[in-house]
Coordinates of C-alpha atoms in Angstrom, one line a residue:
M3 CA 28.1 23.6 7.1
R4 CA 25.0 24.7 9.0
T5 CA 21.3 24.1 8.2
D6 CA 18.0 24.1 10.1
V7 CA 17.2 20.4 9.3
C8 CA 19.3 17.7 7.8
V9 CA 17.3 14.8 6.2
V10 CA 19.3 11.6 5.7
G11 CA 17.7 9.8 2.7
G12 CA 16.1 11.1 -0.5
G13 CA 13.4 8.5 -0.9
I14 CA 9.7 9.4 -0.9
A15 CA 9.4 9.8 2.8
G16 CA 12.5 12.0 3.1
L17 CA 11.5 14.2 0.2
A18 CA 8.0 14.6 1.6
A19 CA 9.4 15.7 5.0
A20 CA 11.9 18.1 3.3
A21 CA 9.2 19.6 1.1
R22 CA 7.0 20.3 4.1
L23 CA 9.8 21.8 6.2
V24 CA 10.9 24.0 3.3
A25 CA 7.3 25.2 2.9
A26 CA 7.4 26.2 6.5
G27 CA 10.4 28.4 5.9
L28 CA 13.2 26.3 7.2
A29 CA 16.6 25.7 5.5
V30 CA 16.9 22.0 4.7
T31 CA 19.7 19.8 3.4
V32 CA 18.9 16.3 2.0
L33 CA 21.7 13.8 1.9
E34 CA 21.1 10.9 -0.6
G35 CA 23.6 8.0 -0.9
T36 CA 22.9 7.1 -4.5
D37 CA 23.1 9.1 -7.7
D38 CA 19.4 9.9 -7.9
P39 CA 16.6 10.7 -5.5
G40 CA 13.6 8.4 -5.1
G41 CA 14.8 5.4 -3.1
R42 CA 12.7 2.4 -4.1
A43 CA 10.5 4.6 -6.4
R44 CA 12.6 4.6 -9.6
D45 CA 11.7 3.9 -13.2
T46 CA 13.4 4.2 -16.6
R47 CA 12.2 4.5 -20.2
V48 CA 13.3 1.7 -22.5
G49 CA 12.1 1.6 -26.1
G50 CA 9.0 3.5 -25.3
F51 CA 8.1 1.5 -22.2
V52 CA 8.2 2.8 -18.7
L53 CA 9.8 0.2 -16.4
G54 CA 10.2 0.5 -12.6
D55 CA 12.2 -1.2 -9.9
G56 CA 8.8 -2.3 -8.5
A57 CA 5.3 -2.4 -10.0
H58 CA 4.0 0.2 -7.5
L59 CA 0.3 -0.5 -7.1
L60 CA -1.4 2.7 -6.1
H61 CA -5.0 3.4 -5.1
T62 CA -7.4 6.1 -6.0
T63 CA -8.5 6.6 -2.4
W64 CA -5.1 7.5 -0.9
P65 CA -5.6 11.0 0.4
T66 CA -1.9 12.0 1.0
L67 CA -0.9 10.9 -2.5
R68 CA -3.8 12.9 -4.1
Q69 CA -2.8 16.0 -2.0
T70 CA 0.8 15.6 -3.1
I71 CA 0.3 15.3 -6.8
S72 CA -2.8 15.6 -8.9
P73 CA -4.1 12.4 -10.6
A74 CA -3.8 14.2 -13.9
E75 CA -0.1 15.0 -13.5
L76 CA 0.6 11.5 -12.3
Q77 CA -1.6 10.2 -15.2
L78 CA -3.2 7.9 -12.6
G79 CA -4.9 5.0 -14.5
G80 CA -7.4 2.9 -12.6
F81 CA -8.1 -0.8 -13.0
A82 CA -11.5 -2.4 -12.8
A83 CA -13.0 -2.3 -9.3
G84 CA -11.5 -5.0 -7.0
V85 CA -9.4 -7.8 -8.3
R86 CA -9.8 -11.1 -10.1
I87 CA -8.6 -14.3 -8.2
C88 CA -7.3 -16.9 -10.6
S89 CA -6.9 -20.6 -10.1
G90 CA -6.4 -23.7 -12.3
G91 CA -5.0 -23.5 -15.7
G92 CA -3.0 -26.6 -16.7
G93 CA -3.2 -25.6 -20.3
L94 CA -5.0 -23.5 -22.9
S95 CA -7.7 -24.9 -25.1
A96 CA -7.0 -25.3 -28.8
A97 CA -9.3 -22.4 -29.6
T98 CA -7.2 -20.0 -27.5
E99 CA -3.8 -21.5 -28.5
D100 CA -4.4 -21.3 -32.2
A101 CA -6.1 -17.8 -32.2
G102 CA -3.0 -15.9 -33.4
G103 CA -4.7 -14.4 -36.4
L104 CA -7.8 -13.3 -34.6
S105 CA -8.8 -9.8 -33.7
S106 CA -8.9 -8.8 -30.0
E107 CA -12.7 -9.2 -29.9
E108 CA -12.4 -12.7 -31.6
R109 CA -9.7 -13.7 -29.1
T110 CA -12.0 -12.6 -26.3
G111 CA -14.6 -14.9 -27.5
A112 CA -12.1 -17.7 -27.9
L113 CA -10.9 -17.2 -24.3
E114 CA -14.5 -17.2 -23.0
N115 CA -15.1 -20.5 -24.9
S116 CA -11.9 -21.9 -23.5
L117 CA -13.1 -21.2 -20.0
Q118 CA -15.4 -24.2 -20.5
V119 CA -12.3 -26.4 -20.6
H120 CA -11.3 -28.1 -17.4
D121 CA -7.7 -27.0 -17.3
V122 CA -8.2 -23.3 -18.2
V123 CA -7.9 -20.6 -15.5
R124 CA -11.0 -19.8 -13.5
R125 CA -11.4 -16.1 -12.7
V126 CA -13.5 -14.9 -9.8
R127 CA -14.1 -11.2 -9.5
F128 CA -13.9 -9.6 -6.0
G129 CA -14.8 -5.9 -5.9
A130 CA -17.6 -3.4 -5.7
A131 CA -18.4 -0.4 -7.7
P132 CA -16.3 2.4 -6.2
T133 CA -19.3 4.8 -5.9
R134 CA -21.5 2.1 -4.3
P135 CA -19.5 0.4 -1.5
Q136 CA -22.7 -1.1 -0.1
Q137 CA -22.6 -3.5 -3.1
T138 CA -19.9 -5.6 -1.4
F139 CA -18.9 -7.3 -4.7
S140 CA -22.1 -9.4 -4.5
A141 CA -20.4 -11.5 -1.8
L142 CA -23.6 -13.5 -1.3
R143 CA -23.3 -14.8 -4.9
M144 CA -19.5 -15.5 -5.0
P145 CA -18.6 -19.1 -5.9
I146 CA -16.2 -19.5 -3.0
G147 CA -16.9 -20.4 0.6
T148 CA -20.0 -21.5 2.5
A149 CA -23.2 -19.6 2.9
A150 CA -22.0 -18.5 6.4
D151 CA -18.7 -17.3 4.9
K152 CA -20.6 -15.1 2.4
A153 CA -22.8 -13.6 5.0
R154 CA -19.9 -12.8 7.4
L155 CA -17.7 -11.4 4.7
S156 CA -20.4 -9.3 3.1
K157 CA -21.2 -7.8 6.5
L158 CA -17.5 -7.1 7.1
L159 CA -17.0 -5.5 3.7
Y160 CA -20.1 -3.3 4.2
R161 CA -18.7 -2.0 7.5
L162 CA -15.2 -1.4 6.0
G163 CA -16.6 0.3 2.9
T164 CA -18.9 2.7 4.8
T165 CA -16.6 3.8 7.5
A166 CA -13.2 5.7 7.6
P167 CA -10.1 3.6 6.9
E168 CA -8.7 4.4 10.4
R169 CA -11.4 2.2 11.9
A170 CA -9.8 -0.9 10.5
L171 CA -6.3 0.2 11.7
N172 CA -7.6 1.0 15.2
G173 CA -9.2 -2.4 15.8
P174 CA -8.0 -5.3 18.1
E175 CA -4.6 -6.7 17.3
H176 CA -4.4 -10.3 16.2
S177 CA -2.7 -12.2 13.4
A178 CA -4.9 -12.6 10.3
A179 CA -4.8 -16.4 10.8
D180 CA -6.1 -16.2 14.4
S181 CA -8.7 -13.7 13.5
Y182 CA -10.0 -15.6 10.5
A183 CA -10.4 -18.7 12.8
V184 CA -12.3 -16.7 15.4
R185 CA -14.5 -15.2 12.7
G186 CA -15.4 -18.7 11.6
Y187 CA -14.2 -18.5 7.9
S188 CA -14.0 -21.9 6.2
A189 CA -10.7 -23.3 4.9
E190 CA -12.0 -22.8 1.3
L191 CA -12.6 -19.1 1.7
V192 CA -9.2 -18.6 3.4
D193 CA -7.2 -20.7 0.9
Q194 CA -9.0 -19.6 -2.3
F195 CA -9.4 -15.8 -1.5
L196 CA -8.0 -14.4 1.7
R197 CA -4.6 -16.1 1.7
P198 CA -3.9 -15.3 -2.0
Y199 CA -5.0 -11.7 -1.6
L200 CA -2.7 -11.1 1.4
A201 CA 0.1 -12.9 -0.4
A202 CA -0.3 -10.6 -3.4
L203 CA -0.7 -7.3 -1.6
A204 CA 1.4 -7.9 1.6
A205 CA 3.7 -10.8 0.7
D206 CA 2.0 -12.8 3.5
E207 CA 1.1 -16.3 2.5
D208 CA 1.4 -17.4 6.1
L209 CA -1.4 -15.0 7.3
A210 CA 1.0 -13.7 10.0
A211 CA 0.1 -10.1 9.2
S212 CA -1.9 -7.9 11.6
V213 CA -5.6 -8.4 10.9
R214 CA -6.0 -4.6 11.1
G215 CA -3.7 -4.3 8.1
A216 CA -5.5 -7.2 6.4
D217 CA -8.9 -5.5 6.9
W218 CA -7.4 -2.2 5.6
L219 CA -6.4 -4.0 2.5
L220 CA -9.9 -5.5 2.1
R221 CA -11.3 -2.1 2.2
L222 CA -9.4 -1.2 -0.9
L223 CA -11.7 -3.7 -2.7
V224 CA -14.9 -1.8 -2.0
R225 CA -13.7 1.8 -2.1
G226 CA -11.9 3.2 -5.1
R227 CA -9.7 1.3 -7.5
F228 CA -6.2 0.0 -7.7
A229 CA -4.2 2.1 -10.1
V230 CA -0.8 2.8 -11.7
A231 CA 1.1 5.9 -12.6
G232 CA 1.0 6.4 -16.3
A233 CA 3.8 9.0 -16.0
G234 CA 5.8 6.6 -14.0
I235 CA 6.4 6.7 -10.2
N236 CA 9.2 9.1 -10.8
A237 CA 6.6 11.8 -11.5
L238 CA 5.9 11.8 -7.8
V239 CA 9.6 12.1 -7.0
R240 CA 10.0 14.9 -9.5
E241 CA 7.1 16.8 -8.0
L242 CA 8.6 16.6 -4.5
V243 CA 12.0 17.6 -5.8
R244 CA 10.4 20.6 -7.6
R245 CA 9.3 21.9 -4.2
L246 CA 12.9 22.1 -2.9
P247 CA 15.3 25.0 -3.6
N248 CA 18.2 24.2 -5.9
G249 CA 21.1 22.8 -4.0
T250 CA 18.9 21.2 -1.3
I251 CA 19.7 17.6 -2.3
E252 CA 23.3 16.4 -2.1
L253 CA 23.7 13.1 -4.0
G254 CA 26.3 10.3 -3.5
V255 CA 26.8 11.2 0.1
R256 CA 27.3 8.3 2.5
V257 CA 26.3 9.1 6.1
H258 CA 28.0 7.2 9.0
T259 CA 27.0 9.2 12.1
V260 CA 23.8 11.0 13.1
R261 CA 23.0 13.0 16.1
A262 CA 20.2 15.4 17.0
D263 CA 22.5 18.4 16.2
R264 CA 24.8 17.1 13.6
V265 CA 25.3 14.6 10.7
V266 CA 28.8 13.3 9.7
G267 CA 29.2 11.8 6.2
G268 CA 31.4 11.8 3.1
T269 CA 31.3 15.6 2.8
G270 CA 32.2 16.3 6.4
E271 CA 30.1 17.5 9.3
I272 CA 26.8 19.3 9.0
R273 CA 25.4 21.1 12.0
A274 CA 21.7 21.2 12.3
R275 CA 18.9 22.1 14.7
A276 CA 17.2 18.8 13.9
T277 CA 18.0 15.6 12.0
V278 CA 15.5 13.3 10.2
V279 CA 16.6 9.8 9.3
A280 CA 14.6 8.8 6.2
A281 CA 16.8 6.0 5.0
D282 CA 15.7 2.4 4.2
P283 CA 14.9 0.4 7.3
Y284 CA 18.2 -1.5 7.5
S285 CA 20.3 1.6 6.8
A286 CA 18.3 3.4 9.5
M287 CA 19.0 0.7 12.0
E288 CA 22.7 1.0 11.3
L289 CA 22.6 4.7 12.0
L290 CA 20.2 4.4 14.9
P291 CA 21.0 1.2 16.9
G292 CA 18.0 -0.1 18.8
L293 CA 15.5 1.0 16.2
H294 CA 12.7 -1.5 15.6
E295 CA 13.7 -4.0 13.0
P296 CA 10.8 -4.8 10.6
R297 CA 10.5 -8.0 8.7
M298 CA 11.0 -7.4 5.0
R299 CA 10.5 -9.4 1.8
S300 CA 12.3 -9.2 -1.5
A301 CA 10.3 -8.4 -4.6
T302 CA 11.0 -9.1 -8.2
T303 CA 9.1 -7.3 -11.0
L304 CA 9.2 -9.0 -14.4
W305 CA 8.3 -6.7 -17.3
H306 CA 6.9 -8.3 -20.4
S307 CA 5.5 -7.1 -23.7
V308 CA 3.1 -8.6 -26.1
D309 CA 1.1 -7.4 -29.1
D310 CA -1.9 -5.7 -27.6
A311 CA -4.2 -7.1 -30.3
Q312 CA -3.2 -10.6 -29.1
L313 CA -4.5 -10.0 -25.5
P314 CA -8.1 -10.8 -24.9
F315 CA -10.3 -8.4 -23.0
E316 CA -12.0 -9.3 -19.8
P317 CA -15.7 -9.9 -20.1
D318 CA -16.4 -6.3 -18.9
R319 CA -13.6 -5.0 -21.1
A320 CA -11.9 -3.3 -18.1
P321 CA -8.3 -4.2 -17.2
S322 CA -8.0 -6.1 -14.0
V323 CA -5.4 -6.9 -11.3
L324 CA -5.0 -10.7 -11.4
I325 CA -4.1 -12.5 -8.2
D326 CA -2.8 -16.0 -8.7
A327 CA -4.3 -18.5 -6.2
E328 CA -2.9 -21.6 -7.9
P329 CA -0.7 -23.6 -5.5
G330 CA 2.9 -23.7 -6.6
S331 CA 2.6 -20.7 -8.9
P332 CA 5.5 -18.2 -8.5
I333 CA 3.3 -15.3 -9.3
A334 CA 1.7 -13.1 -6.6
R335 CA -0.1 -10.7 -9.0
T336 CA 0.0 -9.6 -12.6
A337 CA -1.7 -6.9 -14.7
V338 CA -1.7 -5.4 -18.1
V339 CA -0.6 -2.0 -16.8
S340 CA -0.7 -0.3 -20.2
R341 CA -4.4 -0.9 -20.5
A342 CA -4.9 1.1 -17.2
A343 CA -2.3 3.7 -18.2
P344 CA -1.6 3.8 -21.9
G345 CA 1.4 6.1 -21.4
L346 CA 3.4 3.2 -20.1
A347 CA 3.8 1.5 -23.5
P348 CA 4.2 2.5 -27.2
P349 CA 1.1 2.2 -29.4
G350 CA 0.2 -1.3 -30.3
R351 CA 2.2 -2.9 -27.5
A352 CA 0.9 -4.1 -24.2
L353 CA 3.1 -3.9 -21.0
V354 CA 2.5 -6.5 -18.4
A355 CA 3.9 -6.2 -14.9
T356 CA 4.2 -9.3 -12.8
T357 CA 5.3 -9.4 -9.1
V358 CA 7.0 -12.2 -7.4
F359 CA 7.8 -12.1 -3.7
G360 CA 10.5 -14.0 -1.8
D361 CA 12.8 -14.9 -4.8
D362 CA 16.5 -14.6 -4.1
G363 CA 17.2 -13.0 -7.4
K364 CA 20.1 -15.4 -8.2
E365 CA 18.5 -17.2 -11.2
P366 CA 16.4 -14.6 -13.1
A367 CA 16.3 -16.6 -16.3
A368 CA 14.9 -19.7 -14.6
L369 CA 12.3 -17.5 -12.8
D370 CA 11.4 -15.9 -16.1
R371 CA 10.7 -19.2 -17.7
A372 CA 8.5 -20.3 -14.8
V373 CA 6.6 -17.0 -14.8
L374 CA 6.1 -17.0 -18.6
G375 CA 4.7 -20.5 -18.4
R376 CA 2.0 -19.3 -16.0
L377 CA 1.4 -15.9 -17.7
S378 CA 0.4 -17.8 -20.9
H379 CA -2.5 -19.3 -19.0
L380 CA -3.4 -16.2 -16.9
H381 CA -3.5 -13.8 -19.9
G382 CA -4.5 -16.3 -22.6
V383 CA -1.5 -15.7 -24.9
P384 CA 0.9 -18.5 -25.9
Q385 CA 4.3 -18.4 -24.3
R386 CA 6.2 -18.0 -27.6
R387 CA 4.6 -14.6 -28.2
W388 CA 5.9 -12.9 -25.1
E389 CA 9.0 -10.7 -25.0
T390 CA 10.9 -10.2 -21.7
L391 CA 11.8 -6.5 -21.4
D392 CA 13.5 -6.5 -18.0
I393 CA 13.6 -8.2 -14.6
R394 CA 14.1 -5.9 -11.6
H395 CA 14.9 -7.5 -8.2
V396 CA 14.9 -5.5 -5.0
E397 CA 16.2 -7.5 -2.0
H398 CA 14.6 -5.4 0.8
A399 CA 11.5 -4.2 -1.0
L400 CA 8.4 -4.6 1.2
V401 CA 7.9 -4.1 4.9
T402 CA 5.6 -6.9 6.1
M403 CA 2.8 -6.1 8.5
Q404 CA 3.6 -9.0 10.8
S405 CA 1.5 -9.0 14.0
P406 CA 1.8 -7.2 16.3
H407 CA 2.2 -4.2 14.0
N408 CA 2.1 -0.5 14.8
F409 CA 0.7 1.4 11.9
A410 CA 1.8 4.8 13.3
R411 CA 5.1 4.0 14.9
P412 CA 6.6 7.1 16.7
V413 CA 8.7 9.3 14.4
R414 CA 10.2 11.4 17.3
L415 CA 13.1 9.4 19.0
I416 CA 14.2 12.3 21.1
K417 CA 13.8 16.1 20.7
G418 CA 15.9 16.9 17.6
L419 CA 16.2 13.4 16.2
Y420 CA 13.4 11.8 14.1
V421 CA 12.9 8.9 11.8
C422 CA 10.4 8.3 8.9
G423 CA 9.7 5.8 6.2
D424 CA 7.1 3.2 5.2
H425 CA 8.4 1.1 8.1
R426 CA 6.9 3.6 10.5
D427 CA 3.5 3.7 8.8
L428 CA 1.6 1.8 6.1
P429 CA 4.1 -0.2 4.0
N430 CA 3.4 1.5 0.7
V431 CA 3.7 4.9 -1.1
E432 CA 0.9 6.3 0.9
G433 CA 2.6 5.3 4.2
A434 CA 5.9 6.8 3.1
L435 CA 4.2 10.1 2.4
Q436 CA 2.3 10.1 5.6
S437 CA 5.3 9.2 7.7
G438 CA 7.3 12.0 6.1
H439 CA 4.6 14.5 6.9
R440 CA 4.4 13.2 10.5
A441 CA 8.1 13.6 11.0
A442 CA 8.0 17.2 9.6
K443 CA 5.1 18.0 11.9
A444 CA 7.1 16.8 14.9
V445 CA 10.2 18.8 13.9
L446 CA 8.1 22.0 13.5
E447 CA 6.5 21.5 16.9
D448 CA 9.9 21.0 18.6
L449 CA 11.4 24.0 16.8
D450 CA 8.3 26.0 17.6
V451 CA 7.6 26.9 14.0
R452 CA 4.0 27.6 13.1
Y453 CA 2.9 26.2 9.8
S454 CA -0.5 25.2 8.4
P455 CA -0.3 23.2 5.2
G456 CA -2.8 24.3 2.5

């Protein structure tokens, strides 16, 4: 079999590269080892709920995502600006625990009253209005850190919010821990805000991540909003597949040898003018010995449902991403995703996605019990009223940004042989799309094919 370009891997990065190469007029063959394209971007519909292998937290400012699929088609639903950092919560007050018969508004009042109780969760909002990044979440009035902390952080967030995101990624390279010490942040600010935030977004409770990546994540607090796909993350996969001619993707094909001019797998040998390896990082290393090995963390997404009327509203009535800063809590982040994107749940039911990093996936029932005990405090609903819908564990789910980290790792290995994926770029959906486009651009340059994407 002959083709212009053979793409090994049908995840988001591989599909993005293939779609761009097809648009440039090349013949492309995509080899995917599983029965469906999408890689780690998969979801299924169960009883009216849309459940994914990972609670893919997107962002309204990601340009490549918006260029690939319209927010309307993705049914992109935004959360309140920023996040809420949660701590404390040894138990609920009687007013909240016994409020089963109250309306949502009455439960909101009960929750607000319960916040006066010592052992109830404290929520601190971090975030600015997306259209006014100069209001750096009123950093000078936040109840965490010293006066010097507030002044320094406010200045940093103003700079990050009013400049291009590339500025953060092009800064000096240090670990977040070293950089925070140099910046003079107090232990209180680090432990009650910066560390939980990086743990929730980058699985980095040790602050070993590149401070450039950490600052890029901070920028997401003051520009745009975190969001989820109401149509499911598979809507993005379907859009990329739609751009490929029928027969482009071959499923269930295991590849064991790649060269610049050929790929050998379960269906035999495919001759090509170029080969793009878009497999997951560990599969890519098996095919390409010597490739940079990224540090990865497992992720477990626990999907729960509860009567929507039982959930209290936040004081501003906008759904929030909650980050758990309580020591010993298994939860990195949790959110009522159906309030940001109603299409994810049937009417009257709320869908809550909770992310845990680093669990080995061997005792899901025990993990579920621990998570439910904490969710009852974070969301203000007694544990007995929660229903567990599913627990999805992905062993190698997230590429960490451990310092030193290259956020634009080369995609061209030699002429004719390329590699892409979120391990070559930002470790998220946006990075996967960007790396796929960078690989396609390198292929077109080497094959001397002129193409200007619209």
